[in-house]
Amino acid sequence: KAAANPMAMPGMASEPAKGSGRPLVGAGIVEKFAPPSGDASEVTYRPHLLRVGPLSVDRRDGAAWRDGVALHLQPQSLPQRILLALADAWPRTVTRSELIQRLWGDEAPPSDPLRSHLYLLRQALDRPFQGEMLRTVHGVGFRLEATP
């Protein structure tokens, strides 16, 4: 059974009426959003919550949901940290070297350090759902797709 989304506020809709262009206000939190445009440019942002299409990532603890279903990523794990880096950079493609620097600094492992962690992230983010959000941009790096 999927965990409930703790970002939802009791008694409030989680999204404003389509095309209203108004922020949600409640419990001292203001959510800014881009009105739906029919393409991958829709982003909803709270200071602690990043949203890319159907994906929500909480910056405070790294918890993540796709289509309201909790992703099973270990707290502070490298796959969780990769997801946060990609969500934070969206829609930009993040280079391999940028990810390696962010995760390991100047002391990266000698082999391909990202491969197994990206595999684990794909298992949690894409496998249980329709469509892939984690995209490899060959020769460049990785990015999230808002419309998988």
N, CA, C and O atoms as a GROMACS GRO file, in nm:
protein
  592
    1LYS      N    1   0.085  -0.119   0.000
    1LYS     CA    2   0.000   0.000   0.000
    1LYS      C    3   0.089   0.124   0.000
    1LYS      O    4   0.188   0.129   0.073
    2ALA      N    5   0.055   0.223  -0.079
    2ALA     CA    6   0.135   0.344  -0.093
    2ALA      C    7   0.114   0.434   0.028
    2ALA      O    8   0.005   0.443   0.083
    3ALA      N    9   0.222   0.500   0.067
    3ALA     CA   10   0.217   0.595   0.178
    3ALA      C   11   0.145   0.722   0.133
    3ALA      O   12   0.156   0.761   0.017
    4ALA      N   13   0.072   0.783   0.223
    4ALA     CA   14   0.001   0.907   0.191
    4ALA      C   15   0.103   1.019   0.173
    4ALA      O   16   0.209   1.018   0.236
    5ASN      N   17   0.072   1.114   0.090
    5ASN     CA   18   0.159   1.227   0.065
    5ASN      C   19   0.148   1.324   0.182
    5ASN      O   20   0.043   1.386   0.201
    6PRO      N   21   0.255   1.340   0.261
    6PRO     CA   22   0.248   1.430   0.376
    6PRO      C   23   0.245   1.577   0.337
    6PRO      O   24   0.225   1.663   0.423
    7MET      N   25   0.265   1.608   0.208
    7MET     CA   26   0.261   1.746   0.164
    7MET      C   27   0.118   1.795   0.149
    7MET      O   28   0.094   1.916   0.145
    8ALA      N   29   0.023   1.703   0.141
    8ALA     CA   30  -0.117   1.743   0.125
    8ALA      C   31  -0.167   1.808   0.253
    8ALA      O   32  -0.137   1.761   0.363
    9MET      N   33  -0.242   1.917   0.239
    9MET     CA   34  -0.296   1.987   0.355
    9MET      C   35  -0.441   1.949   0.372
    9MET      O   36  -0.518   1.955   0.277
   10PRO      N   37  -0.480   1.908   0.495
   10PRO     CA   38  -0.619   1.870   0.517
   10PRO      C   39  -0.714   1.984   0.480
   10PRO      O   40  -0.690   2.100   0.512
   11GLY      N   41  -0.822   1.947   0.411
   11GLY     CA   42  -0.924   2.045   0.378
   11GLY      C   43  -0.890   2.135   0.261
   11GLY      O   44  -0.965   2.227   0.230
   12MET      N   45  -0.775   2.111   0.195
   12MET     CA   46  -0.738   2.195   0.082
   12MET      C   47  -0.712   2.109  -0.039
   12MET      O   48  -0.660   1.998  -0.027
   13ALA      N   49  -0.747   2.159  -0.154
   13ALA     CA   50  -0.713   2.090  -0.278
   13ALA      C   51  -0.562   2.094  -0.296
   13ALA      O   52  -0.498   2.194  -0.261
   14SER      N   53  -0.506   1.987  -0.350
   14SER     CA   54  -0.362   1.985  -0.368
   14SER      C   55  -0.318   2.068  -0.488
   14SER      O   56  -0.201   2.105  -0.498
   15GLU      N   57  -0.410   2.099  -0.578
   15GLU     CA   58  -0.379   2.180  -0.695
   15GLU      C   59  -0.488   2.286  -0.712
   15GLU      O   60  -0.604   2.260  -0.680
   16PRO      N   61  -0.453   2.404  -0.763
   16PRO     CA   62  -0.555   2.503  -0.792
   16PRO      C   63  -0.636   2.461  -0.913
   16PRO      O   64  -0.596   2.370  -0.987
   17ALA      N   65  -0.747   2.526  -0.934
   17ALA     CA   66  -0.828   2.497  -1.052
   17ALA      C   67  -0.744   2.522  -1.176
   17ALA      O   68  -0.670   2.620  -1.184
   18LYS      N   69  -0.755   2.432  -1.272
   18LYS     CA   70  -0.676   2.444  -1.395
   18LYS      C   71  -0.693   2.582  -1.457
   18LYS      O   72  -0.805   2.629  -1.477
   19GLY      N   73  -0.579   2.646  -1.486
   19GLY     CA   74  -0.581   2.775  -1.553
   19GLY      C   75  -0.616   2.893  -1.465
   19GLY      O   76  -0.630   3.004  -1.515
   20SER      N   77  -0.629   2.871  -1.332
   20SER     CA   78  -0.668   2.983  -1.245
   20SER      C   79  -0.554   3.082  -1.228
   20SER      O   80  -0.578   3.201  -1.207
   21GLY      N   81  -0.428   3.033  -1.237
   21GLY     CA   82  -0.314   3.122  -1.223
   21GLY      C   83  -0.294   3.175  -1.083
   21GLY      O   84  -0.208   3.261  -1.061
   22ARG      N   85  -0.372   3.127  -0.985
   22ARG     CA   86  -0.362   3.175  -0.848
   22ARG      C   87  -0.281   3.078  -0.763
   22ARG      O   88  -0.293   2.956  -0.782
   23PRO      N   89  -0.199   3.128  -0.669
   23PRO     CA   90  -0.128   3.038  -0.580
   23PRO      C   91  -0.222   2.983  -0.473
   23PRO      O   92  -0.322   3.045  -0.438
   24LEU      N   93  -0.187   2.866  -0.423
   24LEU     CA   94  -0.258   2.811  -0.308
   24LEU      C   95  -0.199   2.873  -0.183
   24LEU      O   96  -0.077   2.887  -0.173
   25VAL      N   97  -0.280   2.909  -0.088
   25VAL     CA   98  -0.231   2.965   0.037
   25VAL      C   99  -0.294   2.886   0.150
   25VAL      O  100  -0.415   2.867   0.153
   26GLY      N  101  -0.213   2.841   0.243
   26GLY     CA  102  -0.265   2.769   0.357
   26GLY      C  103  -0.156   2.737   0.455
   26GLY      O  104  -0.044   2.705   0.414
   27ALA      N  105  -0.183   2.745   0.582
   27ALA     CA  106  -0.088   2.714   0.688
   27ALA      C  107   0.045   2.788   0.668
   27ALA      O  108   0.150   2.735   0.703
   28GLY      N  109   0.040   2.909   0.613
   28GLY     CA  110   0.161   2.989   0.597
   28GLY      C  111   0.247   2.948   0.479
   28GLY      O  112   0.357   2.999   0.462
   29ILE      N  113   0.198   2.855   0.396
   29ILE     CA  114   0.277   2.810   0.282
   29ILE      C  115   0.211   2.862   0.156
   29ILE      O  116   0.090   2.846   0.137
   30VAL      N  117   0.287   2.924   0.071
   30VAL     CA  118   0.237   2.970  -0.057
   30VAL      C  119   0.301   2.884  -0.165
   30VAL      O  120   0.423   2.870  -0.168
   31GLU      N  121   0.220   2.827  -0.252
   31GLU     CA  122   0.271   2.746  -0.361
   31GLU      C  123   0.258   2.824  -0.490
   31GLU      O  124   0.148   2.865  -0.528
   32LYS      N  125   0.369   2.845  -0.558
   32LYS     CA  126   0.370   2.913  -0.687
   32LYS      C  127   0.369   2.806  -0.794
   32LYS      O  128   0.430   2.700  -0.777
   33PHE      N  129   0.303   2.832  -0.904
   33PHE     CA  130   0.301   2.734  -1.011
   33PHE      C  131   0.284   2.803  -1.145
   33PHE      O  132   0.237   2.916  -1.154
   34ALA      N  133   0.324   2.730  -1.248
   34ALA     CA  134   0.299   2.776  -1.384
   34ALA      C  135   0.168   2.712  -1.430
   34ALA      O  136   0.153   2.591  -1.418
   35PRO      N  137   0.074   2.789  -1.481
   35PRO     CA  138  -0.050   2.731  -1.529
   35PRO      C  139  -0.023   2.625  -1.635
   35PRO      O  140   0.073   2.638  -1.711
   36PRO      N  141  -0.105   2.520  -1.642
   36PRO     CA  142  -0.083   2.414  -1.739
   36PRO      C  143  -0.076   2.470  -1.881
   36PRO      O  144  -0.160   2.552  -1.921
   37SER      N  145   0.022   2.425  -1.955
   37SER     CA  146   0.040   2.476  -2.090
   37SER      C  147   0.034   2.366  -2.194
   37SER      O  148   0.044   2.393  -2.314
   38GLY      N  149   0.017   2.240  -2.150
   38GLY     CA  150   0.008   2.131  -2.244
   38GLY      C  151   0.142   2.076  -2.286
   38GLY      O  152   0.148   1.983  -2.366
   39ASP      N  153   0.253   2.132  -2.232
   39ASP     CA  154   0.384   2.077  -2.266
   39ASP      C  155   0.461   2.046  -2.138
   39ASP      O  156   0.403   2.050  -2.030
   40ALA      N  157   0.588   2.017  -2.149
   40ALA     CA  158   0.668   1.973  -2.035
   40ALA      C  159   0.714   2.088  -1.947
   40ALA      O  160   0.798   2.065  -1.860
   41SER      N  161   0.665   2.208  -1.965
   41SER     CA  162   0.718   2.323  -1.892
   41SER      C  163   0.650   2.346  -1.757
   41SER      O  164   0.689   2.439  -1.686
   42GLU      N  165   0.550   2.267  -1.722
   42GLU     CA  166   0.479   2.291  -1.596
   42GLU      C  167   0.564   2.254  -1.476
   42GLU      O  168   0.614   2.141  -1.467
   43VAL      N  169   0.582   2.348  -1.385
   43VAL     CA  170   0.659   2.325  -1.263
   43VAL      C  171   0.583   2.386  -1.147
   43VAL      O  172   0.533   2.498  -1.157
   44THR      N  173   0.574   2.314  -1.038
   44THR     CA  174   0.518   2.368  -0.917
   44THR      C  175   0.631   2.373  -0.815
   44THR      O  176   0.711   2.280  -0.809
   45TYR      N  177   0.639   2.479  -0.737
   45TYR     CA  178   0.753   2.497  -0.648
   45TYR      C  179   0.708   2.551  -0.513
   45TYR      O  180   0.633   2.648  -0.506
   46ARG      N  181   0.754   2.489  -0.408
   46ARG     CA  182   0.749   2.542  -0.272
   46ARG      C  183   0.894   2.548  -0.228
   46ARG      O  184   0.977   2.476  -0.284
   47PRO      N  185   0.927   2.630  -0.132
   47PRO     CA  186   1.068   2.638  -0.092
   47PRO      C  187   1.127   2.501  -0.057
   47PRO      O  188   1.246   2.479  -0.079
   48HIS      N  189   1.047   2.411  -0.005
   48HIS     CA  190   1.099   2.279   0.033
   48HIS      C  191   1.051   2.167  -0.060
   48HIS      O  192   1.094   2.053  -0.043
   49LEU      N  193   0.966   2.196  -0.156
   49LEU     CA  194   0.909   2.092  -0.241
   49LEU      C  195   0.932   2.125  -0.387
   49LEU      O  196   0.888   2.229  -0.436
   50LEU      N  197   1.002   2.036  -0.456
   50LEU     CA  198   1.024   2.050  -0.600
   50LEU      C  199   0.925   1.961  -0.672
   50LEU      O  200   0.906   1.846  -0.632
   51ARG      N  201   0.863   2.012  -0.778
   51ARG     CA  202   0.772   1.930  -0.858
   51ARG      C  203   0.812   1.940  -1.002
   51ARG      O  204   0.833   2.049  -1.056
   52VAL      N  205   0.824   1.824  -1.064
   52VAL     CA  206   0.852   1.814  -1.206
   52VAL      C  207   0.749   1.717  -1.261
   52VAL      O  208   0.760   1.596  -1.241
   53GLY      N  209   0.649   1.769  -1.332
   53GLY     CA  210   0.542   1.683  -1.382
   53GLY      C  211   0.479   1.605  -1.268
   53GLY      O  212   0.435   1.664  -1.170
   54PRO      N  213   0.475   1.471  -1.278
   54PRO     CA  214   0.412   1.388  -1.175
   54PRO      C  215   0.502   1.360  -1.055
   54PRO      O  216   0.461   1.289  -0.963
   55LEU      N  217   0.623   1.415  -1.055
   55LEU     CA  218   0.721   1.388  -0.949
   55LEU      C  219   0.725   1.502  -0.848
   55LEU      O  220   0.727   1.619  -0.885
   56SER      N  221   0.726   1.467  -0.718
   56SER     CA  222   0.744   1.563  -0.610
   56SER      C  223   0.862   1.515  -0.526
   56SER      O  224   0.870   1.398  -0.491
   57VAL      N  225   0.955   1.608  -0.494
   57VAL     CA  226   1.070   1.575  -0.412
   57VAL      C  227   1.080   1.678  -0.301
   57VAL      O  228   1.083   1.798  -0.328
   58ASP      N  229   1.085   1.632  -0.177
   58ASP     CA  230   1.097   1.720  -0.061
   58ASP      C  231   1.245   1.743  -0.034
   58ASP      O  232   1.319   1.650  -0.004
   59ARG      N  233   1.288   1.868  -0.044
   59ARG     CA  234   1.430   1.901  -0.021
   59ARG      C  235   1.474   1.876   0.123
   59ARG      O  236   1.592   1.850   0.148
   60ARG      N  237   1.380   1.882   0.216
   60ARG     CA  238   1.418   1.869   0.356
   60ARG      C  239   1.468   1.730   0.390
   60ARG      O  240   1.568   1.716   0.461
   61ASP      N  241   1.400   1.628   0.341
   61ASP     CA  242   1.439   1.491   0.379
   61ASP      C  243   1.459   1.399   0.258
   61ASP      O  244   1.490   1.281   0.274
   62GLY      N  245   1.440   1.453   0.138
   62GLY     CA  246   1.461   1.374   0.018
   62GLY      C  247   1.347   1.281  -0.017
   62GLY      O  248   1.356   1.207  -0.115
   63ALA      N  249   1.240   1.281   0.061
   63ALA     CA  250   1.125   1.196   0.030
   63ALA      C  251   1.071   1.234  -0.108
   63ALA      O  252   1.071   1.352  -0.145
   64ALA      N  253   1.025   1.134  -0.183
   64ALA     CA  254   0.979   1.160  -0.320
   64ALA      C  255   0.855   1.078  -0.351
   64ALA      O  256   0.838   0.968  -0.300
   65TRP      N  257   0.769   1.135  -0.437
   65TRP     CA  258   0.646   1.071  -0.481
   65TRP      C  259   0.634   1.089  -0.631
   65TRP      O  260   0.672   1.193  -0.685
   66ARG      N  261   0.580   0.989  -0.697
   66ARG     CA  262   0.544   1.002  -0.838
   66ARG      C  263   0.397   0.964  -0.850
   66ARG      O  264   0.356   0.857  -0.806
   67ASP      N  265   0.320   1.050  -0.908
   67ASP     CA  266   0.175   1.031  -0.917
   67ASP      C  267   0.114   1.004  -0.780
   67ASP      O  268   0.020   0.926  -0.768
   68GLY      N  269   0.169   1.066  -0.675
   68GLY     CA  270   0.117   1.050  -0.539
   68GLY      C  271   0.161   0.924  -0.469
   68GLY      O  272   0.123   0.901  -0.354
   69VAL      N  273   0.240   0.840  -0.534
   69VAL     CA  274   0.288   0.714  -0.475
   69VAL      C  275   0.431   0.735  -0.426
   69VAL      O  276   0.517   0.782  -0.501
   70ALA      N  277   0.457   0.700  -0.300
   70ALA     CA  278   0.591   0.717  -0.243
   70ALA      C  279   0.692   0.630  -0.315
   70ALA      O  280   0.667   0.512  -0.342
   71LEU      N  281   0.808   0.689  -0.347
   71LEU     CA  282   0.918   0.614  -0.408
   71LEU      C  283   0.999   0.552  -0.295
   71LEU      O  284   1.022   0.613  -0.191
   72HIS      N  285   1.043   0.430  -0.318
   72HIS     CA  286   1.118   0.359  -0.215
   72HIS      C  287   1.268   0.382  -0.234
   72HIS      O  288   1.337   0.303  -0.298
   73LEU      N  289   1.316   0.493  -0.178
   73LEU     CA  290   1.457   0.528  -0.180
   73LEU      C  291   1.503   0.545  -0.036
   73LEU      O  292   1.436   0.608   0.045
   74GLN      N  293   1.618   0.488  -0.006
   74GLN     CA  294   1.672   0.500   0.130
   74GLN      C  295   1.710   0.645   0.158
   74GLN      O  296   1.766   0.712   0.072
   75PRO      N  297   1.679   0.695   0.279
   75PRO     CA  298   1.716   0.833   0.314
   75PRO      C  299   1.867   0.854   0.300
   75PRO      O  300   1.946   0.770   0.342
   76GLN      N  301   1.904   0.964   0.242
   76GLN     CA  302   2.043   1.004   0.220
   76GLN      C  303   2.122   0.907   0.132
   76GLN      O  304   2.245   0.912   0.130
   77SER      N  305   2.053   0.819   0.061
   77SER     CA  306   2.123   0.728  -0.030
   77SER      C  307   2.167   0.805  -0.154
   77SER      O  308   2.116   0.913  -0.183
   78LEU      N  309   2.262   0.749  -0.227
   78LEU     CA  310   2.308   0.815  -0.349
   78LEU      C  311   2.198   0.825  -0.454
   78LEU      O  312   2.188   0.929  -0.519
   79PRO      N  313   2.114   0.721  -0.476
   79PRO     CA  314   2.005   0.740  -0.571
   79PRO      C  315   1.911   0.855  -0.531
   79PRO      O  316   1.864   0.930  -0.617
   80GLN      N  317   1.885   0.868  -0.403
   80GLN     CA  318   1.799   0.978  -0.355
   80GLN      C  319   1.866   1.113  -0.381
   80GLN      O  320   1.800   1.209  -0.421
   81ARG      N  321   1.996   1.121  -0.358
   81ARG     CA  322   2.070   1.245  -0.380
   81ARG      C  323   2.078   1.279  -0.530
   81ARG      O  324   2.074   1.396  -0.566
   82ILE      N  325   2.089   1.177  -0.615
   82ILE     CA  326   2.089   1.200  -0.760
   82ILE      C  327   1.954   1.257  -0.802
   82ILE      O  328   1.947   1.352  -0.880
   83LEU      N  329   1.846   1.198  -0.751
   83LEU     CA  330   1.712   1.245  -0.784
   83LEU      C  331   1.694   1.391  -0.743
   83LEU      O  332   1.640   1.470  -0.820
   84LEU      N  333   1.739   1.426  -0.626
   84LEU     CA  334   1.728   1.565  -0.579
   84LEU      C  335   1.809   1.659  -0.669
   84LEU      O  336   1.763   1.768  -0.701
   85ALA      N  337   1.929   1.617  -0.709
   85ALA     CA  338   2.012   1.700  -0.797
   85ALA      C  339   1.943   1.722  -0.932
   85ALA      O  340   1.945   1.833  -0.986
   86LEU      N  341   1.883   1.616  -0.986
   86LEU     CA  342   1.816   1.628  -1.116
   86LEU      C  343   1.690   1.713  -1.107
   86LEU      O  344   1.662   1.792  -1.196
   87ALA      N  345   1.613   1.696  -0.999
   87ALA     CA  346   1.491   1.775  -0.981
   87ALA      C  347   1.526   1.922  -0.960
   87ALA      O  348   1.457   2.011  -1.010
   88ASP      N  349   1.632   1.946  -0.886
   88ASP     CA  350   1.675   2.083  -0.858
   88ASP      C  351   1.722   2.153  -0.986
   88ASP      O  352   1.704   2.274  -1.001
   89ALA      N  353   1.782   2.078  -1.078
   89ALA     CA  354   1.836   2.135  -1.201
   89ALA      C  355   1.733   2.141  -1.314
   89ALA      O  356   1.758   2.206  -1.416
   90TRP      N  357   1.618   2.075  -1.298
   90TRP     CA  358   1.521   2.064  -1.406
   90TRP      C  359   1.485   2.200  -1.464
   90TRP      O  360   1.463   2.293  -1.387
   91PRO      N  361   1.479   2.216  -1.594
   91PRO     CA  362   1.479   2.120  -1.703
   91PRO      C  363   1.617   2.096  -1.764
   91PRO      O  364   1.629   2.028  -1.866
   92ARG      N  365   1.719   2.150  -1.702
   92ARG     CA  366   1.855   2.138  -1.754
   92ARG      C  367   1.906   1.995  -1.745
   92ARG      O  368   1.870   1.922  -1.652
   93THR      N  369   1.990   1.954  -1.839
   93THR     CA  370   2.058   1.826  -1.833
   93THR      C  371   2.179   1.842  -1.741
   93THR      O  372   2.254   1.939  -1.752
   94VAL      N  373   2.197   1.747  -1.650
   94VAL     CA  374   2.308   1.750  -1.555
   94VAL      C  375   2.416   1.656  -1.608
   94VAL      O  376   2.389   1.539  -1.637
   95THR      N  377   2.538   1.707  -1.621
   95THR     CA  378   2.646   1.625  -1.676
   95THR      C  379   2.690   1.519  -1.576
   95THR      O  380   2.669   1.533  -1.455
   96ARG      N  381   2.752   1.413  -1.628
   96ARG     CA  382   2.805   1.307  -1.542
   96ARG      C  383   2.906   1.365  -1.443
   96ARG      O  384   2.902   1.334  -1.324
   97SER      N  385   2.996   1.450  -1.494
   97SER     CA  386   3.099   1.506  -1.406
   97SER      C  387   3.039   1.595  -1.297
   97SER      O  388   3.090   1.598  -1.185
   98GLU      N  389   2.932   1.666  -1.330
   98GLU     CA  390   2.864   1.750  -1.230
   98GLU      C  391   2.802   1.663  -1.120
   98GLU      O  392   2.813   1.696  -1.002
   99LEU      N  393   2.738   1.553  -1.159
   99LEU     CA  394   2.680   1.462  -1.059
   99LEU      C  395   2.789   1.400  -0.972
   99LEU      O  396   2.776   1.394  -0.850
  100ILE      N  397   2.897   1.354  -1.035
  100ILE     CA  398   3.007   1.292  -0.959
  100ILE      C  399   3.066   1.392  -0.861
  100ILE      O  400   3.093   1.357  -0.746
  101GLN      N  401   3.087   1.515  -0.906
  101GLN     CA  402   3.141   1.619  -0.816
  101GLN      C  403   3.046   1.645  -0.700
  101GLN      O  404   3.091   1.659  -0.586
  102ARG      N  405   2.917   1.652  -0.728
  102ARG     CA  406   2.818   1.679  -0.623
  102ARG      C  407   2.810   1.566  -0.521
  102ARG      O  408   2.790   1.590  -0.402
  103LEU      N  409   2.824   1.442  -0.568
  103LEU     CA  410   2.810   1.326  -0.479
  103LEU      C  411   2.937   1.290  -0.404
  103LEU      O  412   2.932   1.254  -0.287
  104TRP      N  413   3.052   1.298  -0.471
  104TRP     CA  414   3.176   1.252  -0.410
  104TRP      C  415   3.282   1.360  -0.396
  104TRP      O  416   3.386   1.336  -0.334
  105GLY      N  417   3.260   1.477  -0.450
  105GLY     CA  418   3.362   1.581  -0.446
  105GLY      C  419   3.482   1.538  -0.529
  105GLY      O  420   3.466   1.482  -0.638
  106ASP      N  421   3.600   1.563  -0.478
  106ASP     CA  422   3.722   1.529  -0.550
  106ASP      C  423   3.767   1.385  -0.526
  106ASP      O  424   3.871   1.344  -0.577
  107GLU      N  425   3.690   1.308  -0.451
  107GLU     CA  426   3.729   1.171  -0.416
  107GLU      C  427   3.633   1.068  -0.474
  107GLU      O  428   3.586   0.980  -0.403
  108ALA      N  429   3.606   1.079  -0.603
  108ALA     CA  430   3.516   0.984  -0.670
  108ALA      C  431   3.583   0.848  -0.683
  108ALA      O  432   3.704   0.840  -0.700
  109PRO      N  433   3.505   0.740  -0.674
  109PRO     CA  434   3.560   0.606  -0.696
  109PRO      C  435   3.621   0.596  -0.836
  109PRO      O  436   3.577   0.666  -0.927
  110PRO      N  437   3.721   0.508  -0.854
  110PRO     CA  438   3.792   0.500  -0.982
  110PRO      C  439   3.709   0.442  -1.098
  110PRO      O  440   3.734   0.478  -1.213
  111SER      N  441   3.614   0.353  -1.072
  111SER     CA  442   3.535   0.293  -1.180
  111SER      C  443   3.417   0.384  -1.214
  111SER      O  444   3.417   0.501  -1.177
  112ASP      N  445   3.317   0.332  -1.285
  112ASP     CA  446   3.198   0.411  -1.320
  112ASP      C  447   3.110   0.421  -1.196
  112ASP      O  448   3.028   0.332  -1.172
  113PRO      N  449   3.125   0.527  -1.118
  113PRO     CA  450   3.056   0.535  -0.989
  113PRO      C  451   2.906   0.558  -0.999
  113PRO      O  452   2.833   0.528  -0.903
  114LEU      N  453   2.856   0.608  -1.110
  114LEU     CA  454   2.714   0.641  -1.120
  114LEU      C  455   2.628   0.523  -1.165
  114LEU      O  456   2.510   0.518  -1.133
  115ARG      N  457   2.685   0.429  -1.238
  115ARG     CA  458   2.607   0.326  -1.305
  115ARG      C  459   2.510   0.253  -1.211
  115ARG      O  460   2.390   0.250  -1.238
  116SER      N  461   2.559   0.196  -1.103
  116SER     CA  462   2.472   0.118  -1.014
  116SER      C  463   2.370   0.205  -0.942
  116SER      O  464   2.258   0.161  -0.915
  117HIS      N  465   2.407   0.329  -0.911
  117HIS     CA  466   2.315   0.419  -0.840
  117HIS      C  467   2.204   0.468  -0.934
  117HIS      O  468   2.090   0.485  -0.891
  118LEU      N  469   2.237   0.491  -1.060
  118LEU     CA  470   2.135   0.528  -1.158
  118LEU      C  471   2.040   0.411  -1.183
  118LEU      O  472   1.920   0.432  -1.202
  119TYR      N  473   2.093   0.290  -1.184
  119TYR     CA  474   2.009   0.172  -1.199
  119TYR      C  475   1.906   0.164  -1.086
  119TYR      O  476   1.788   0.142  -1.110
  120LEU      N  477   1.952   0.183  -0.962
  120LEU     CA  478   1.862   0.178  -0.847
  120LEU      C  479   1.758   0.290  -0.853
  120LEU      O  480   1.642   0.270  -0.818
  121LEU      N  481   1.800   0.408  -0.898
  121LEU     CA  482   1.707   0.519  -0.912
  121LEU      C  483   1.601   0.487  -1.018
  121LEU      O  484   1.482   0.514  -0.997
  122ARG      N  485   1.642   0.431  -1.131
  122ARG     CA  486   1.546   0.393  -1.235
  122ARG      C  487   1.446   0.289  -1.184
  122ARG      O  488   1.328   0.294  -1.219
  123GLN      N  489   1.493   0.196  -1.101
  123GLN     CA  490   1.404   0.094  -1.046
  123GLN      C  491   1.294   0.157  -0.961
  123GLN      O  492   1.180   0.113  -0.965
  124ALA      N  493   1.328   0.259  -0.884
  124ALA     CA  494   1.230   0.324  -0.797
  124ALA      C  495   1.144   0.426  -0.872
  124ALA      O  496   1.023   0.435  -0.849
  125LEU      N  497   1.206   0.503  -0.962
  125LEU     CA  498   1.138   0.615  -1.028
  125LEU      C  499   1.057   0.574  -1.150
  125LEU      O  500   0.949   0.628  -1.174
  126ASP      N  501   1.108   0.478  -1.228
  126ASP     CA  502   1.044   0.447  -1.356
  126ASP      C  503   0.980   0.310  -1.365
  126ASP      O  504   0.874   0.296  -1.426
  127ARG      N  505   1.039   0.211  -1.307
  127ARG     CA  506   0.990   0.074  -1.328
  127ARG      C  507   0.844   0.053  -1.288
  127ARG      O  508   0.770  -0.009  -1.364
  128PRO      N  509   0.798   0.102  -1.172
  128PRO     CA  510   0.659   0.076  -1.132
  128PRO      C  511   0.555   0.161  -1.207
  128PRO      O  512   0.435   0.144  -1.185
  129PHE      N  513   0.599   0.251  -1.294
  129PHE     CA  514   0.509   0.348  -1.355
  129PHE      C  515   0.510   0.339  -1.507
  129PHE      O  516   0.597   0.276  -1.567
  130GLN      N  517   0.412   0.404  -1.567
  130GLN     CA  518   0.403   0.413  -1.712
  130GLN      C  519   0.495   0.526  -1.759
  130GLN      O  520   0.478   0.640  -1.715
  131GLY      N  521   0.590   0.498  -1.844
  131GLY     CA  522   0.678   0.601  -1.899
  131GLY      C  523   0.801   0.625  -1.813
  131GLY      O  524   0.799   0.607  -1.691
  132GLU      N  525   0.908   0.666  -1.879
  132GLU     CA  526   1.035   0.692  -1.810
  132GLU      C  527   1.052   0.840  -1.786
  132GLU      O  528   1.036   0.922  -1.876
  133MET      N  529   1.086   0.875  -1.663
  133MET     CA  530   1.116   1.014  -1.630
  133MET      C  531   1.266   1.041  -1.635
  133MET      O  532   1.308   1.151  -1.671
  134LEU      N  533   1.347   0.942  -1.599
  134LEU     CA  534   1.492   0.960  -1.598
  134LEU      C  535   1.546   0.930  -1.738
  134LEU      O  536   1.539   0.816  -1.785
  135ARG      N  537   1.599   1.032  -1.802
  135ARG     CA  538   1.649   1.018  -1.938
  135ARG      C  539   1.801   1.034  -1.941
  135ARG      O  540   1.857   1.120  -1.874
  136THR      N  541   1.864   0.950  -2.021
  136THR     CA  542   2.006   0.963  -2.048
  136THR      C  543   2.022   1.045  -2.175
  136THR      O  544   1.964   1.012  -2.279
  137VAL      N  545   2.099   1.151  -2.168
  137VAL     CA  546   2.132   1.231  -2.285
  137VAL      C  547   2.273   1.188  -2.324
  137VAL      O  548   2.371   1.234  -2.266
  138HIS      N  549   2.282   1.099  -2.422
  138HIS     CA  550   2.408   1.035  -2.458
  138HIS      C  551   2.518   1.138  -2.486
  138HIS      O  552   2.499   1.233  -2.562
  139GLY      N  553   2.632   1.114  -2.423
  139GLY     CA  554   2.746   1.203  -2.439
  139GLY      C  555   2.739   1.330  -2.356
  139GLY      O  556   2.832   1.410  -2.359
  140VAL      N  557   2.629   1.349  -2.282
  140VAL     CA  558   2.612   1.472  -2.204
  140VAL      C  559   2.587   1.440  -2.056
  140VAL      O  560   2.668   1.477  -1.971
  141GLY      N  561   2.476   1.373  -2.026
  141GLY     CA  562   2.441   1.346  -1.886
  141GLY      C  563   2.301   1.294  -1.870
  141GLY      O  564   2.257   1.207  -1.945
  142PHE      N  565   2.229   1.348  -1.772
  142PHE     CA  566   2.096   1.296  -1.736
  142PHE      C  567   2.003   1.412  -1.706
  142PHE      O  568   2.046   1.520  -1.665
  143ARG      N  569   1.873   1.386  -1.727
  143ARG     CA  570   1.772   1.486  -1.693
  143ARG      C  571   1.640   1.416  -1.665
  143ARG      O  572   1.620   1.300  -1.702
  144LEU      N  573   1.551   1.489  -1.600
  144LEU     CA  574   1.415   1.440  -1.575
  144LEU      C  575   1.324   1.492  -1.684
  144LEU      O  576   1.338   1.605  -1.730
  145GLU      N  577   1.230   1.408  -1.725
  145GLU     CA  578   1.128   1.446  -1.822
  145GLU      C  579   0.998   1.470  -1.744
  145GLU      O  580   0.955   1.383  -1.668
  146ALA      N  581   0.937   1.586  -1.762
  146ALA     CA  582   0.814   1.618  -1.690
  146ALA      C  583   0.694   1.544  -1.746
  146ALA      O  584   0.596   1.522  -1.675
  147THR      N  585   0.701   1.504  -1.871
  147THR     CA  586   0.591   1.429  -1.932
  147THR      C  587   0.646   1.297  -1.985
  147THR      O  588   0.681   1.286  -2.102
  148PRO      N  589   0.653   1.196  -1.897
  148PRO     CA  590   0.710   1.066  -1.938
  148PRO      C  591   0.626   0.996  -2.042
  148PRO      O  592   0.661   0.886  -2.086
   0.00000   0.00000   0.00000
